[in-house]
Short mmCIF file of C-alpha atoms in Angstrom, two decimals:
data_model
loop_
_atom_site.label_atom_id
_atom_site.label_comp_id
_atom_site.label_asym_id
_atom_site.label_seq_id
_atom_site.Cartn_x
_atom_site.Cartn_y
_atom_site.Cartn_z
CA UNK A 188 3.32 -32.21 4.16
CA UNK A 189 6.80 -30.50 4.51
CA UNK A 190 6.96 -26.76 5.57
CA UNK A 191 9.37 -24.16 5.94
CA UNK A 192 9.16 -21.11 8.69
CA UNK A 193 10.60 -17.88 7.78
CA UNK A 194 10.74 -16.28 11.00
CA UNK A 195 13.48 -14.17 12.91
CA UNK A 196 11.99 -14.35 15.90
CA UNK A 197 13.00 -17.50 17.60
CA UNK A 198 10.96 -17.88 19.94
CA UNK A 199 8.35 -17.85 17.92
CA UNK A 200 9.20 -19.70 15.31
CA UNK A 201 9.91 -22.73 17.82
CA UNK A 202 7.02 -22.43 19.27
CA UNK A 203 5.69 -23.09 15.66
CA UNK A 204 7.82 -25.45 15.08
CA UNK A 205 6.45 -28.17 18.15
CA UNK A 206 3.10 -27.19 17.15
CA UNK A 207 3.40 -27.74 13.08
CA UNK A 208 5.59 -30.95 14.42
CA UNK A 209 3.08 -32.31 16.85
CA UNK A 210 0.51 -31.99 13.56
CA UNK A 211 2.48 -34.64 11.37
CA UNK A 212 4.20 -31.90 9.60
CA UNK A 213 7.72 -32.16 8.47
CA UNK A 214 8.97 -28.79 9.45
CA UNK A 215 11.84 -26.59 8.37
CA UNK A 216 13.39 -23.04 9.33
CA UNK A 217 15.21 -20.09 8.10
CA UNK A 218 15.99 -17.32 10.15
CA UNK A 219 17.03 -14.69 7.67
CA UNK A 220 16.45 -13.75 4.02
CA UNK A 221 19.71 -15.25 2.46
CA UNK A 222 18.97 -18.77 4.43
CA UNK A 223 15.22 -18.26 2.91
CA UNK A 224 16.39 -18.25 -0.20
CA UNK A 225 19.24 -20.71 -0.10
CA UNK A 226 16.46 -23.65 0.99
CA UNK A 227 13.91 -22.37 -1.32
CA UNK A 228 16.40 -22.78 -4.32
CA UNK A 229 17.70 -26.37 -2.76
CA UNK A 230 14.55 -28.02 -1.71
CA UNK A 231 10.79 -28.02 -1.89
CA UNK A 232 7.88 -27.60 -0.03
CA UNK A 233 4.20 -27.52 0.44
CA UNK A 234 3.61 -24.33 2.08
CA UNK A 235 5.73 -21.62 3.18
CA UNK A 236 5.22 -19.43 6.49
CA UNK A 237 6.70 -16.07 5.52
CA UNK A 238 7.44 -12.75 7.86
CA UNK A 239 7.74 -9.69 5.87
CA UNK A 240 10.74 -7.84 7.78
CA UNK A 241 13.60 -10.48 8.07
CA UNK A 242 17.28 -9.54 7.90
CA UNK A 243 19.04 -8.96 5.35
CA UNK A 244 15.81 -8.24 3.04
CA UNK A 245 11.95 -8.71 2.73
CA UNK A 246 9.78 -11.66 2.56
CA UNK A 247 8.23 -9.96 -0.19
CA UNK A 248 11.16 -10.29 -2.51
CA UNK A 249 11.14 -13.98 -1.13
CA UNK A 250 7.49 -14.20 -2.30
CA UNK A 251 8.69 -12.65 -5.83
CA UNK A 252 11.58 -14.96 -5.48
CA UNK A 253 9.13 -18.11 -4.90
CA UNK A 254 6.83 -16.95 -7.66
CA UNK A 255 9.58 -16.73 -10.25
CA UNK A 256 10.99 -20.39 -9.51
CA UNK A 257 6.59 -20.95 -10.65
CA UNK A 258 6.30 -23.17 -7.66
CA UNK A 259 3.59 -24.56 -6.01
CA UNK A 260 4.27 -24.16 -3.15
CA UNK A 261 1.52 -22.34 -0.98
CA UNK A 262 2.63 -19.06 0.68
CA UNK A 263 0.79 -17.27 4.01
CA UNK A 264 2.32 -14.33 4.90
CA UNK A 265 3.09 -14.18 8.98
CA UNK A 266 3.89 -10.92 9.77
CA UNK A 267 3.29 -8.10 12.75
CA UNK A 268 2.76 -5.58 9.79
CA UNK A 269 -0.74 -5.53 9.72
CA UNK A 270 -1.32 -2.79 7.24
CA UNK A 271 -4.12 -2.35 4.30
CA UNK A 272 -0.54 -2.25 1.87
CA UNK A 273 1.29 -5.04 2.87
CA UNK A 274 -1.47 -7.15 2.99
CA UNK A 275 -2.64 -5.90 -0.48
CA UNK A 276 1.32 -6.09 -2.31
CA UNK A 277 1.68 -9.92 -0.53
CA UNK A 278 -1.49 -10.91 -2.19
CA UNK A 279 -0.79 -8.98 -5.47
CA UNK A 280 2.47 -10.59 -5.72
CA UNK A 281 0.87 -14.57 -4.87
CA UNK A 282 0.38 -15.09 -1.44
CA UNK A 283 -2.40 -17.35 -0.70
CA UNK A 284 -3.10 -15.92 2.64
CA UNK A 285 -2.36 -13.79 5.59
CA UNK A 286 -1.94 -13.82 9.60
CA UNK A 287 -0.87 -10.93 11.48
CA UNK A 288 0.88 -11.24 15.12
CA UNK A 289 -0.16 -12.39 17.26
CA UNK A 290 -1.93 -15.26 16.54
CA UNK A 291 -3.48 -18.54 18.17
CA UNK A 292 -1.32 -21.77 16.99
CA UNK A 293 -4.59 -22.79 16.37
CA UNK A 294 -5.66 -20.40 14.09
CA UNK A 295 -2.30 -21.07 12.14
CA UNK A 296 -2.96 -24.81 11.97
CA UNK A 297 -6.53 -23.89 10.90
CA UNK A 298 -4.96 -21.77 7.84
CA UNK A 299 -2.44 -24.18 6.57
CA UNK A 300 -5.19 -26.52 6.39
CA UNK A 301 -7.65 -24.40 4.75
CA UNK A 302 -4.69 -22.69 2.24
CA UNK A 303 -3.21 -26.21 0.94
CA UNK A 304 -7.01 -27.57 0.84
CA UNK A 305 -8.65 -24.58 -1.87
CA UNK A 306 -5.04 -25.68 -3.96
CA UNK A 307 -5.55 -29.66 -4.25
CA UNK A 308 -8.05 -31.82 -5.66
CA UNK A 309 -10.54 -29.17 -6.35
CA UNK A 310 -11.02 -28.25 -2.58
CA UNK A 311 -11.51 -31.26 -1.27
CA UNK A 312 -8.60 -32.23 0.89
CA UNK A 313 -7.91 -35.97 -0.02
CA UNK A 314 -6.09 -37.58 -2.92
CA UNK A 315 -8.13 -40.40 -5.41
CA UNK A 316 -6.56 -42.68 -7.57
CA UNK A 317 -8.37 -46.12 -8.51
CA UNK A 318 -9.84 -47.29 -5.74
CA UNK A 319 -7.47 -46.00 -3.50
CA UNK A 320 -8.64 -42.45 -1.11
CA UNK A 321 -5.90 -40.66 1.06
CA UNK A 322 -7.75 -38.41 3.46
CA UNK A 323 -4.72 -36.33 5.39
CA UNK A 324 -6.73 -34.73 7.74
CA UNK A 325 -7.74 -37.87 8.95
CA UNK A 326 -4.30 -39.54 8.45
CA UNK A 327 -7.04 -42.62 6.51
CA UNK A 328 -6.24 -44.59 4.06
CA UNK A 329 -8.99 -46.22 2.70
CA UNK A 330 -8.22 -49.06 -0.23
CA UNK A 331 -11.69 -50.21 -1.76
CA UNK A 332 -13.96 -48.88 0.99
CA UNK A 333 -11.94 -50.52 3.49
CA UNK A 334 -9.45 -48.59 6.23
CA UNK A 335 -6.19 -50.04 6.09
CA UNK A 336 -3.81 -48.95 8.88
CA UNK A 337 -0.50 -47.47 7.72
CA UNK A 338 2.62 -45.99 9.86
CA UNK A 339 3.02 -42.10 10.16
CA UNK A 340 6.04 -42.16 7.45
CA UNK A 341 4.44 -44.86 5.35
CA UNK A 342 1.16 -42.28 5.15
CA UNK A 343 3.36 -39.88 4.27
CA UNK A 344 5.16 -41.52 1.42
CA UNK A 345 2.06 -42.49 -0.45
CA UNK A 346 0.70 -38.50 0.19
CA UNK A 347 3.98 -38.23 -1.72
CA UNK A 348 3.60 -40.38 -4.32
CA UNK A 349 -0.21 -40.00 -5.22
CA UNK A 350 0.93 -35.99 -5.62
CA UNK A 351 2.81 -37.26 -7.79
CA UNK A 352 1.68 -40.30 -10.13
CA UNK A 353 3.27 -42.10 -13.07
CA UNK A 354 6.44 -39.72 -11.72
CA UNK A 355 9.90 -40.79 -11.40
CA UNK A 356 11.02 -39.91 -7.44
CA UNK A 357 14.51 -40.15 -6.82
CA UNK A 358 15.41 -41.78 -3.35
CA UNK A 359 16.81 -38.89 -1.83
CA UNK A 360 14.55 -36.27 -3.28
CA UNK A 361 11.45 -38.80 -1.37
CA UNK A 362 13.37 -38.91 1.81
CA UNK A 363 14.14 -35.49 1.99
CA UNK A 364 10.87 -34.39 1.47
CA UNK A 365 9.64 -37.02 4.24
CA UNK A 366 12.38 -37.00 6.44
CA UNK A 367 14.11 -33.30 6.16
CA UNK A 368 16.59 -31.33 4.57
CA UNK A 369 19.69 -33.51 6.36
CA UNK A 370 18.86 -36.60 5.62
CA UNK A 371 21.27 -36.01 2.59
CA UNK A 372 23.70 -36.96 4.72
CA UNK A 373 23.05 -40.18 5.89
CA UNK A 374 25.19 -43.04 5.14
CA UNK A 375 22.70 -45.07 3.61
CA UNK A 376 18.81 -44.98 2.59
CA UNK A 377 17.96 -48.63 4.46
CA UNK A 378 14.96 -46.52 6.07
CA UNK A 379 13.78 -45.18 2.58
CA UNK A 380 13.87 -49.03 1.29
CA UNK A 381 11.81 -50.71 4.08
CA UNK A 382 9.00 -48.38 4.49
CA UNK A 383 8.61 -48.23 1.18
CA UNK A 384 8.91 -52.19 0.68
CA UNK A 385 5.82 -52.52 4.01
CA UNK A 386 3.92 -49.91 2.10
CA UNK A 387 3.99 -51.52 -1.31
CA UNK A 388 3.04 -54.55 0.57
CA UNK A 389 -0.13 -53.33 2.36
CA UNK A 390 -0.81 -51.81 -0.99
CA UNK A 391 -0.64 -55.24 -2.65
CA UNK A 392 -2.63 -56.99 0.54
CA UNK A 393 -5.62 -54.42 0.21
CA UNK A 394 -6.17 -54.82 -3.63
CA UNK A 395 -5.44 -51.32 -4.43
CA UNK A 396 -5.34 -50.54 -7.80
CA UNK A 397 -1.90 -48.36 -7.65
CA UNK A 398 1.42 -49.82 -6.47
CA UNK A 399 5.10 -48.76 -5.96
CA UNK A 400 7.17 -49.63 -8.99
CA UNK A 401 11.21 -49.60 -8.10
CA UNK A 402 13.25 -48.21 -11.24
CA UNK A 403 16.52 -49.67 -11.31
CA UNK A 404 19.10 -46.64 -10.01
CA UNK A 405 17.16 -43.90 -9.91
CA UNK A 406 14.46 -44.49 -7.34
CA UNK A 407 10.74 -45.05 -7.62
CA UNK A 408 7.16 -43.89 -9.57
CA UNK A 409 3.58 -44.21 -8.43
CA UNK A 410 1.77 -46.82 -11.03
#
């Protein structure tokens, strides 16, 4: 799952950064409203960790902003604003959630998890295709009843993909979204083409009923 941190403050914000990181999370950050925006319009993401007073503007014109683009991207308002109106106009406007400073890392973990969970698979926090079960809490994947033991960035792929199924997924688009934002500017995508090769393998190996089908230059879809 790939976020991005709206947050001035830095400490903060790195200090939910390692935390989000040390989760599995592929984490991004934007320090100011314009930067908010600009990575919001370029790339996309699962949930969004937004403060309300930011400079240059308000992360409730970045909420608007989000909910114009019709995204799905989850939003939970971070803010030390803890008043009965912000809280009501962030909700109003989309937000699916929100923490006022301080808070416990934990807590915020605990949120995420419980935000992107009531907006997936009818609440239950694990993606089903054939006989195929993805359980990202548990980092499982389970092909036919049976575990089968897959590499942090191959597990994330496939949460990719089965998002996504029968979808075309342009190489860069997929790395960016498991890598980060710069890996635009790598030479080439070698790492994009081998963990997706070992993961179409264990696929094939387990008997899953969904594989990895390459489409000549453009990328790959979920079959």
């Amino acid at each position: 799952m790939k976020i991005l941190i709206v947050e001035d403050e830095a400490s903060l914000q790195e200090l939910m950064t390692l935390a989000l990181k040390k989760e599995g999370y592929v984490v991004e950050n934007a320090s100011d409203y314009d930067t908010a925006i600009e990575k919001l319009s370029v790339y996309s993401y699962d949930c969004v960790l937004l403060d309300i007073m930011l400079p240059g503007g308000s992360g409730l014109d970045i909420l608007g902003y989000v909910k114009k683009l019709r995204s799905k991207v989850n939003v939970l308002i971070i803010s030390a604003k803890d008043s009965i109106d912000d809280k009501v106009k962030g909700l109003e406007l989309g937000a699916d959630d929100y923490l006022a400073k301080p808070f416990h890392l934990a807590e915020l973990v605990a949120r995420i998890r419980s935000v992107v969970r009531r907006s997936r698979n009818d609440g239950e926090f694990a993606y089903r295709l054939g006989n195929v079960v993805l359980e990202p809490d548990s980092n499982r994947l389970i092909v036919d009843g049976k575990d089968v033991p897959l590499l942090k960035k191959e597990f994330d792929i496939l949460a990719y993909f089965m998002q996504r199924p029968g979808h075309l997924v342009d190489k860069t688009v997929l790395a960016e979204a498991v890598w980060g934002d710069h890996v635009d500017q790598a030479d080439n995508f070698q790492f994009v083409y081998a963990q997706v090769k070992n993961l179409r393998r264990k696929l094939e190996d387990a008997g899953a009923d969904i594989g990895i089908k390459s489409v000549y230059g453009f990328g790959y879809k979920l079959v």
